CSV table of C-alpha atoms in Angstrom, one decimal:
chain,number,residue,atom,x,y,z
U,1,UNK,CA,0.1,-0.2,0.0
U,2,UNK,CA,2.0,3.6,-1.1
U,3,UNK,CA,2.2,6.6,1.4
U,4,UNK,CA,0.1,8.2,-0.6
U,5,UNK,CA,-2.9,6.5,-0.3
U,6,UNK,CA,-4.4,4.5,2.8
U,7,UNK,CA,-7.2,2.9,2.9
U,8,UNK,CA,-9.6,1.3,5.5
U,9,UNK,CA,-12.8,-0.3,6.5
U,10,UNK,CA,-13.9,3.1,9.1
U,11,UNK,CA,-16.8,4.0,11.0
U,12,UNK,CA,-16.5,5.9,13.5
U,13,UNK,CA,-18.4,5.8,16.7
U,14,UNK,CA,-19.2,9.3,18.4
U,15,UNK,CA,-16.3,9.7,21.0
U,16,UNK,CA,-17.2,13.0,24.0
U,17,UNK,CA,-14.5,15.0,24.1
U,18,UNK,CA,-12.7,16.4,26.4
U,19,UNK,CA,-14.2,18.3,27.9
U,20,UNK,CA,-13.6,22.3,28.9
U,21,UNK,CA,-11.4,22.0,25.5
U,22,UNK,CA,-9.9,25.4,25.1
U,23,UNK,CA,-10.3,24.7,21.8
U,24,UNK,CA,-11.4,27.1,19.5
U,25,UNK,CA,-14.9,25.4,17.5
U,26,UNK,CA,-13.8,23.2,14.4
U,27,UNK,CA,-15.9,21.4,11.9
U,28,UNK,CA,-17.3,18.8,13.2
U,29,UNK,CA,-17.8,15.4,12.0
U,30,UNK,CA,-21.2,14.3,11.2
U,31,UNK,CA,-22.9,11.5,10.4
U,32,UNK,CA,-23.4,10.6,6.6
U,33,UNK,CA,-26.3,9.3,5.3
U,34,UNK,CA,-25.4,5.2,4.3
U,35,UNK,CA,-22.8,5.0,1.0
U,36,UNK,CA,-24.3,2.0,-0.8
U,37,UNK,CA,-21.0,0.5,-2.2
U,38,UNK,CA,-17.2,0.7,-1.2
U,39,UNK,CA,-15.7,3.9,-1.9
U,40,UNK,CA,-11.9,4.0,-2.6
U,41,UNK,CA,-10.8,7.7,-1.6
U,42,UNK,CA,-7.7,10.0,-1.9
U,43,UNK,CA,-5.4,10.4,0.1
U,44,UNK,CA,-7.3,13.3,2.3
U,45,UNK,CA,-9.2,10.9,2.8
U,46,UNK,CA,-10.3,7.4,4.5
U,47,UNK,CA,-11.8,5.0,2.8
U,48,UNK,CA,-15.2,2.8,3.7
U,49,UNK,CA,-16.6,-0.2,4.3
U,50,UNK,CA,-20.4,-1.1,2.3
U,51,UNK,CA,-21.4,-2.5,5.4
U,52,UNK,CA,-21.5,-0.1,7.1
U,53,UNK,CA,-24.8,2.5,8.2
U,54,UNK,CA,-22.5,5.3,9.7
U,55,UNK,CA,-20.4,6.5,7.8
U,56,UNK,CA,-17.6,9.7,8.9
U,57,UNK,CA,-14.9,10.2,5.8
U,58,UNK,CA,-12.0,12.5,8.2
U,59,UNK,CA,-10.5,15.5,6.1
U,60,UNK,CA,-7.0,14.2,7.1
U,61,UNK,CA,-4.1,16.6,6.9
U,62,UNK,CA,-0.6,15.7,5.2
U,63,UNK,CA,0.7,15.9,9.2
U,64,UNK,CA,-1.3,12.9,9.5
U,65,UNK,CA,-0.7,10.1,6.6
U,66,UNK,CA,2.5,8.9,8.1
U,67,UNK,CA,0.2,8.0,11.2
U,68,UNK,CA,-2.1,6.1,9.1
U,69,UNK,CA,0.2,4.7,6.5
U,70,UNK,CA,2.3,4.2,10.4
U,71,UNK,CA,-0.7,2.4,11.4
U,72,UNK,CA,-1.5,0.3,8.5
U,73,UNK,CA,1.8,-1.0,9.6
U,74,UNK,CA,0.7,-2.1,12.9
U,75,UNK,CA,-2.3,-4.0,11.2
U,76,UNK,CA,-0.2,-6.8,9.8
U,77,UNK,CA,1.5,-6.9,13.1
U,78,UNK,CA,0.0,-10.9,13.7
U,79,UNK,CA,-0.6,-12.5,17.1
U,80,UNK,CA,2.0,-12.7,19.6
U,81,UNK,CA,3.6,-10.2,18.1
U,82,UNK,CA,5.9,-9.2,20.9
U,83,UNK,CA,6.6,-12.8,22.1
U,84,UNK,CA,4.7,-11.7,25.4
U,85,UNK,CA,1.1,-13.1,24.1
U,86,UNK,CA,0.6,-9.7,22.1
U,87,UNK,CA,-2.6,-8.7,20.8
U,88,UNK,CA,-3.1,-8.1,16.7
U,89,UNK,CA,-3.8,-4.8,16.1
U,90,UNK,CA,-8.2,-4.4,16.6
U,91,UNK,CA,-10.0,-2.7,14.2
U,92,UNK,CA,-12.6,-0.8,17.1
U,93,UNK,CA,-9.2,0.8,18.3
U,94,UNK,CA,-8.8,2.7,15.2
U,95,UNK,CA,-11.8,4.9,14.3
U,96,UNK,CA,-11.4,6.9,18.2
U,97,UNK,CA,-7.9,7.3,17.6
U,98,UNK,CA,-8.3,8.7,13.9
U,99,UNK,CA,-10.9,10.5,15.7
U,100,UNK,CA,-9.7,12.5,18.6
U,101,UNK,CA,-6.4,13.1,15.6
U,102,UNK,CA,-8.3,15.2,14.0
U,103,UNK,CA,-9.9,17.4,16.5
U,104,UNK,CA,-6.5,17.7,18.0
U,105,UNK,CA,-4.5,18.3,14.5
U,106,UNK,CA,-4.5,21.9,14.8
U,107,UNK,CA,-2.4,21.5,18.1
U,108,UNK,CA,0.1,18.8,16.6
U,109,UNK,CA,3.9,20.3,16.3
U,110,UNK,CA,5.2,17.3,15.8
U,111,UNK,CA,4.8,14.1,14.3
U,112,UNK,CA,3.8,11.3,17.3
U,113,UNK,CA,5.8,7.7,18.0
U,114,UNK,CA,3.4,5.5,17.2
U,115,UNK,CA,2.6,2.3,18.6
U,116,UNK,CA,1.1,-0.9,19.9
U,117,UNK,CA,-0.2,-2.1,23.0
U,118,UNK,CA,-0.5,-5.8,24.0
U,119,UNK,CA,-4.0,-5.7,24.4
U,120,UNK,CA,-4.4,-4.5,20.5
U,121,UNK,CA,-5.0,-1.0,21.4
U,122,UNK,CA,-2.9,1.7,20.0
U,123,UNK,CA,-0.8,4.0,21.5
U,124,UNK,CA,0.8,7.2,20.5
U,125,UNK,CA,3.5,9.3,22.5
U,126,UNK,CA,5.1,13.0,22.1
U,127,UNK,CA,8.2,13.8,24.1
U,128,UNK,CA,9.8,16.5,24.2
U,129,UNK,CA,12.5,18.2,27.0
U,130,UNK,CA,10.0,18.8,29.2
U,131,UNK,CA,6.7,16.6,29.0
U,132,UNK,CA,5.7,13.3,27.4
U,133,UNK,CA,2.5,12.4,26.5
U,134,UNK,CA,1.0,9.3,26.1
U,135,UNK,CA,-2.9,8.7,24.4
U,136,UNK,CA,-3.7,6.0,24.2
U,137,UNK,CA,-7.1,3.5,22.9
U,138,UNK,CA,-8.4,0.3,24.4
U,139,UNK,CA,-10.2,-2.0,21.7
U,140,UNK,CA,-12.6,-2.2,24.6
U,141,UNK,CA,-16.2,-2.2,24.4
U,142,UNK,CA,-16.7,0.8,23.5
U,143,UNK,CA,-13.4,1.6,23.2
U,144,UNK,CA,-11.9,3.4,26.0
U,145,UNK,CA,-9.7,6.6,25.6
U,146,UNK,CA,-6.2,7.3,28.1
U,147,UNK,CA,-4.3,9.9,28.5
U,148,UNK,CA,-0.8,10.4,30.7
U,149,UNK,CA,0.7,13.0,30.6
U,150,UNK,CA,4.3,14.3,33.1
U,151,UNK,CA,6.0,17.7,32.8
U,152,UNK,CA,8.9,18.0,34.5
U,153,UNK,CA,7.9,21.2,36.8
U,154,UNK,CA,6.0,18.3,38.8
U,155,UNK,CA,2.2,18.0,36.9
U,156,UNK,CA,1.6,13.9,36.6
U,157,UNK,CA,-1.5,13.1,35.5
U,158,UNK,CA,-3.3,10.0,34.4
U,159,UNK,CA,-7.6,9.7,32.7
U,160,UNK,CA,-9.9,9.3,30.8
U,161,UNK,CA,-9.1,11.4,27.5
U,162,UNK,CA,-12.9,13.2,28.3
U,163,UNK,CA,-12.0,13.6,31.7
U,164,UNK,CA,-9.2,16.1,31.0
U,165,UNK,CA,-9.6,19.4,30.1
U,166,UNK,CA,-6.1,20.6,29.5
U,167,UNK,CA,-5.4,17.7,26.7
U,168,UNK,CA,-5.4,20.2,24.0
U,169,UNK,CA,-2.6,22.5,25.6
U,170,UNK,CA,-1.2,19.3,26.2
U,171,UNK,CA,-0.5,17.6,23.6
U,172,UNK,CA,0.4,21.8,21.4
U,173,UNK,CA,3.2,21.5,25.0
U,174,UNK,CA,4.5,17.9,24.4
U,175,UNK,CA,4.8,17.7,20.5
U,176,UNK,CA,6.8,21.1,20.4
U,177,UNK,CA,10.0,20.0,18.7
U,178,UNK,CA,12.4,22.5,21.2
T,1,UNK,CA,-24.8,-38.4,35.1
T,2,UNK,CA,-24.6,-38.3,31.9
T,3,UNK,CA,-25.7,-34.7,32.2
T,4,UNK,CA,-22.7,-34.0,34.9
T,5,UNK,CA,-20.0,-35.6,32.4
T,6,UNK,CA,-20.6,-33.1,29.9
T,7,UNK,CA,-20.9,-29.9,33.0
T,8,UNK,CA,-17.6,-31.6,33.7
T,9,UNK,CA,-15.7,-32.1,30.4
T,10,UNK,CA,-16.0,-28.6,29.6
T,11,UNK,CA,-14.7,-27.5,32.8
T,12,UNK,CA,-11.9,-26.0,32.6
T,13,UNK,CA,-9.7,-26.4,36.2
T,14,UNK,CA,-6.4,-23.8,36.3
T,15,UNK,CA,-4.4,-23.9,38.6
T,16,UNK,CA,-3.2,-20.4,39.0
T,17,UNK,CA,0.3,-19.0,41.2
T,18,UNK,CA,0.2,-16.8,44.1
T,19,UNK,CA,2.0,-14.1,43.4
T,20,UNK,CA,4.3,-13.5,46.0
T,21,UNK,CA,7.5,-10.9,46.6
T,22,UNK,CA,10.8,-13.8,46.8
T,23,UNK,CA,12.7,-10.9,48.1
T,24,UNK,CA,15.2,-14.2,50.2
T,25,UNK,CA,15.4,-16.2,46.3
T,26,UNK,CA,16.2,-12.8,44.2
T,27,UNK,CA,17.5,-10.0,46.1
T,28,UNK,CA,17.9,-6.3,45.4
T,29,UNK,CA,20.7,-6.3,43.4
T,30,UNK,CA,20.4,-8.8,40.1
T,31,UNK,CA,19.8,-7.5,37.2
T,32,UNK,CA,16.2,-8.4,34.7
T,33,UNK,CA,15.7,-8.4,31.1
T,34,UNK,CA,12.7,-7.4,29.3
T,35,UNK,CA,12.7,-8.2,25.6
T,36,UNK,CA,11.3,-5.0,23.8
T,37,UNK,CA,10.0,-5.6,20.3
T,38,UNK,CA,10.2,-2.4,18.7
T,39,UNK,CA,6.5,-1.7,17.6
T,40,UNK,CA,5.4,-1.1,21.8
T,41,UNK,CA,7.9,1.7,21.4
T,42,UNK,CA,7.3,4.1,18.2
T,43,UNK,CA,9.0,2.0,15.6
T,44,UNK,CA,12.5,1.0,14.6
T,45,UNK,CA,12.8,4.4,12.0
T,46,UNK,CA,11.6,6.9,15.5
T,47,UNK,CA,15.8,5.5,16.4
T,48,UNK,CA,18.1,7.3,15.0
T,49,UNK,CA,21.1,4.2,13.6
T,50,UNK,CA,23.7,4.6,16.7
T,51,UNK,CA,21.1,5.8,19.0
T,52,UNK,CA,20.0,4.0,22.2
T,53,UNK,CA,15.9,3.2,21.3
T,54,UNK,CA,14.1,5.4,24.1
T,55,UNK,CA,11.7,3.8,25.9
T,56,UNK,CA,8.4,3.6,27.2
T,57,UNK,CA,6.1,2.5,29.4
T,58,UNK,CA,4.4,1.0,26.7
T,59,UNK,CA,6.8,-1.6,27.1
T,60,UNK,CA,6.3,-2.5,30.6
T,61,UNK,CA,2.4,-3.4,30.8
T,62,UNK,CA,1.0,-6.9,32.2
T,63,UNK,CA,-1.6,-8.7,30.9
T,64,UNK,CA,-4.2,-8.9,31.2
T,65,UNK,CA,-5.4,-9.9,34.2
T,66,UNK,CA,-7.7,-13.0,32.1
T,67,UNK,CA,-4.5,-13.3,30.3
T,68,UNK,CA,-2.4,-14.4,33.3
T,69,UNK,CA,-4.8,-16.6,34.8
T,70,UNK,CA,-4.6,-18.4,31.6
T,71,UNK,CA,-0.7,-18.7,31.9
T,72,UNK,CA,-0.9,-19.7,35.8
T,73,UNK,CA,-1.2,-16.7,37.4
T,74,UNK,CA,-3.6,-15.1,40.0
T,75,UNK,CA,-3.2,-11.5,38.9
T,76,UNK,CA,-1.1,-9.5,36.4
T,77,UNK,CA,2.2,-9.1,35.7
T,78,UNK,CA,4.9,-8.9,33.3
T,79,UNK,CA,7.7,-11.7,32.2
T,80,UNK,CA,11.3,-10.5,32.4
T,81,UNK,CA,14.1,-12.9,32.6
T,82,UNK,CA,16.5,-13.1,35.4
T,83,UNK,CA,20.3,-12.2,35.0
T,84,UNK,CA,21.7,-14.6,36.7
T,85,UNK,CA,20.0,-18.0,35.8
T,86,UNK,CA,21.3,-16.7,32.8
T,87,UNK,CA,24.6,-16.7,33.7
T,88,UNK,CA,24.7,-19.8,35.5
T,89,UNK,CA,23.3,-21.5,32.6
T,90,UNK,CA,26.5,-20.1,30.7
T,91,UNK,CA,24.0,-17.7,27.9
T,92,UNK,CA,24.7,-13.4,28.1
T,93,UNK,CA,21.4,-11.4,27.9
T,94,UNK,CA,21.3,-11.8,24.3
T,95,UNK,CA,19.8,-15.3,24.7
T,96,UNK,CA,16.0,-13.5,25.6
T,97,UNK,CA,16.5,-12.6,22.3
T,98,UNK,CA,18.5,-15.3,20.6
T,99,UNK,CA,14.7,-16.3,19.0
T,100,UNK,CA,13.9,-12.8,17.8
T,101,UNK,CA,15.9,-11.3,15.8
T,102,UNK,CA,15.6,-7.2,15.6
T,103,UNK,CA,14.0,-7.0,19.8
T,104,UNK,CA,15.8,-5.3,22.1
T,105,UNK,CA,16.3,-5.5,25.7
T,106,UNK,CA,15.5,-3.4,28.7
T,107,UNK,CA,17.5,-4.1,31.6
T,108,UNK,CA,16.4,-3.2,35.2
T,109,UNK,CA,17.9,-4.0,38.8
T,110,UNK,CA,15.3,-5.8,41.0
T,111,UNK,CA,16.0,-3.3,43.7
T,112,UNK,CA,15.3,-0.7,41.5
T,113,UNK,CA,11.8,-2.5,41.4
T,114,UNK,CA,10.9,-2.3,44.4
T,115,UNK,CA,11.5,0.2,46.2
T,116,UNK,CA,9.8,2.3,42.8
T,117,UNK,CA,8.7,6.0,43.5
T,118,UNK,CA,5.8,7.8,40.7
T,119,UNK,CA,7.0,10.8,39.4
T,120,UNK,CA,5.9,13.0,43.1
T,121,UNK,CA,8.0,10.0,45.1
T,122,UNK,CA,4.8,8.3,46.2
T,123,UNK,CA,6.0,4.9,47.0
T,124,UNK,CA,4.4,2.2,43.9
T,125,UNK,CA,6.4,-0.9,44.8
T,126,UNK,CA,6.9,-4.3,42.7
T,127,UNK,CA,7.5,-7.5,43.6
T,128,UNK,CA,9.3,-10.3,41.1
T,129,UNK,CA,8.8,-14.0,41.6
T,130,UNK,CA,11.1,-16.6,40.6
T,131,UNK,CA,8.4,-18.4,37.2
T,132,UNK,CA,10.7,-20.6,35.0
T,133,UNK,CA,9.6,-22.9,32.7
T,134,UNK,CA,10.9,-25.5,30.3
T,135,UNK,CA,12.0,-23.0,27.5
T,136,UNK,CA,13.3,-20.7,29.4
T,137,UNK,CA,14.3,-21.4,32.8
T,138,UNK,CA,15.6,-17.7,34.1
T,139,UNK,CA,11.9,-16.5,33.5
T,140,UNK,CA,10.2,-14.2,36.5
T,141,UNK,CA,7.7,-12.4,36.9
T,142,UNK,CA,7.0,-8.4,37.9
T,143,UNK,CA,3.8,-8.0,39.8
T,144,UNK,CA,2.3,-4.3,40.8
T,145,UNK,CA,1.5,-4.8,44.6
T,146,UNK,CA,-0.9,-2.5,44.1
T,147,UNK,CA,-4.1,-5.3,42.6
T,148,UNK,CA,-4.9,-5.3,39.4
T,149,UNK,CA,-3.0,-3.9,36.2
T,150,UNK,CA,-0.5,-1.7,36.4
T,151,UNK,CA,-1.0,1.9,36.0
T,152,UNK,CA,0.3,4.0,33.0
T,153,UNK,CA,2.8,5.7,35.6
T,154,UNK,CA,3.5,3.1,36.7
T,155,UNK,CA,5.4,2.0,34.1
T,156,UNK,CA,6.4,4.7,33.4
T,157,UNK,CA,8.7,5.1,36.6
T,158,UNK,CA,10.1,1.5,35.7
T,159,UNK,CA,10.7,3.7,32.5
T,160,UNK,CA,12.7,6.2,34.4
T,161,UNK,CA,14.7,3.4,36.6
T,162,UNK,CA,15.7,1.4,33.1
């Protein structure tokens, strides 16, 4: 699969955005009418499966493209990929992660490290000189989005993304290139 | 009787080992090794050639409770290799990743795990228990003293001492 186009069967559930976010108004994802037949889109969009009843198209910025490519690589890892019985990437982990990436796109300053978790979830991490942020999706039912943040000043926070009132600020901080 | 037999035939009885920190058998000065796949820490391209890879807490997560029980443990824990046993068998630490091409090894001192603290200095001690297997007689498990899955903050604390 080339880096210029990524396709995946994606249905995006509604994921609660971080409450009290300081983000300015952004394009919100709205449910589309059902799409009949598979649609293969350009690298700026994501393909959807014909059998899905709720479809959301994500406008993918250039910054998100390498992340999509990386997720696609991780999809290929088999069961036991980490020598400790790691589960392969679970499909339900992908849409929530992509959705939160779109929400946070305007505050992401650098490409995150994208990793697979032992449960078959995904983790994004940014680590700069003074802070670390890890954003992970666990493939539970429903998928859970968790945040871990640590700053050299002594701040450390761990919890659900929907309870994280400073997520956009912390992503901006941890993804700094300096 | 047939119904009971059928019921029993579907039962799976798994003996689980209690997780007990073996302070005498595994003293603080010993070294543990943990295999790390690149995809646990962001992928190989994230580490420039010649540099040491940056670990993340994702490299030190436990087996989930159901998986741990399947493996025979009473609760979440993570697999490691005990350096002293490797040495006793005449193997270098690289033995742990001999069959795992492209893997790396994280190294941590037992005492640092037992005295582990969070970023704010609060204690989050870990226990270490030997659990040798036929294939890996050096196999041990590390578990969090607080019941349940190791929190990400504690995984991150292990990164700081590894």
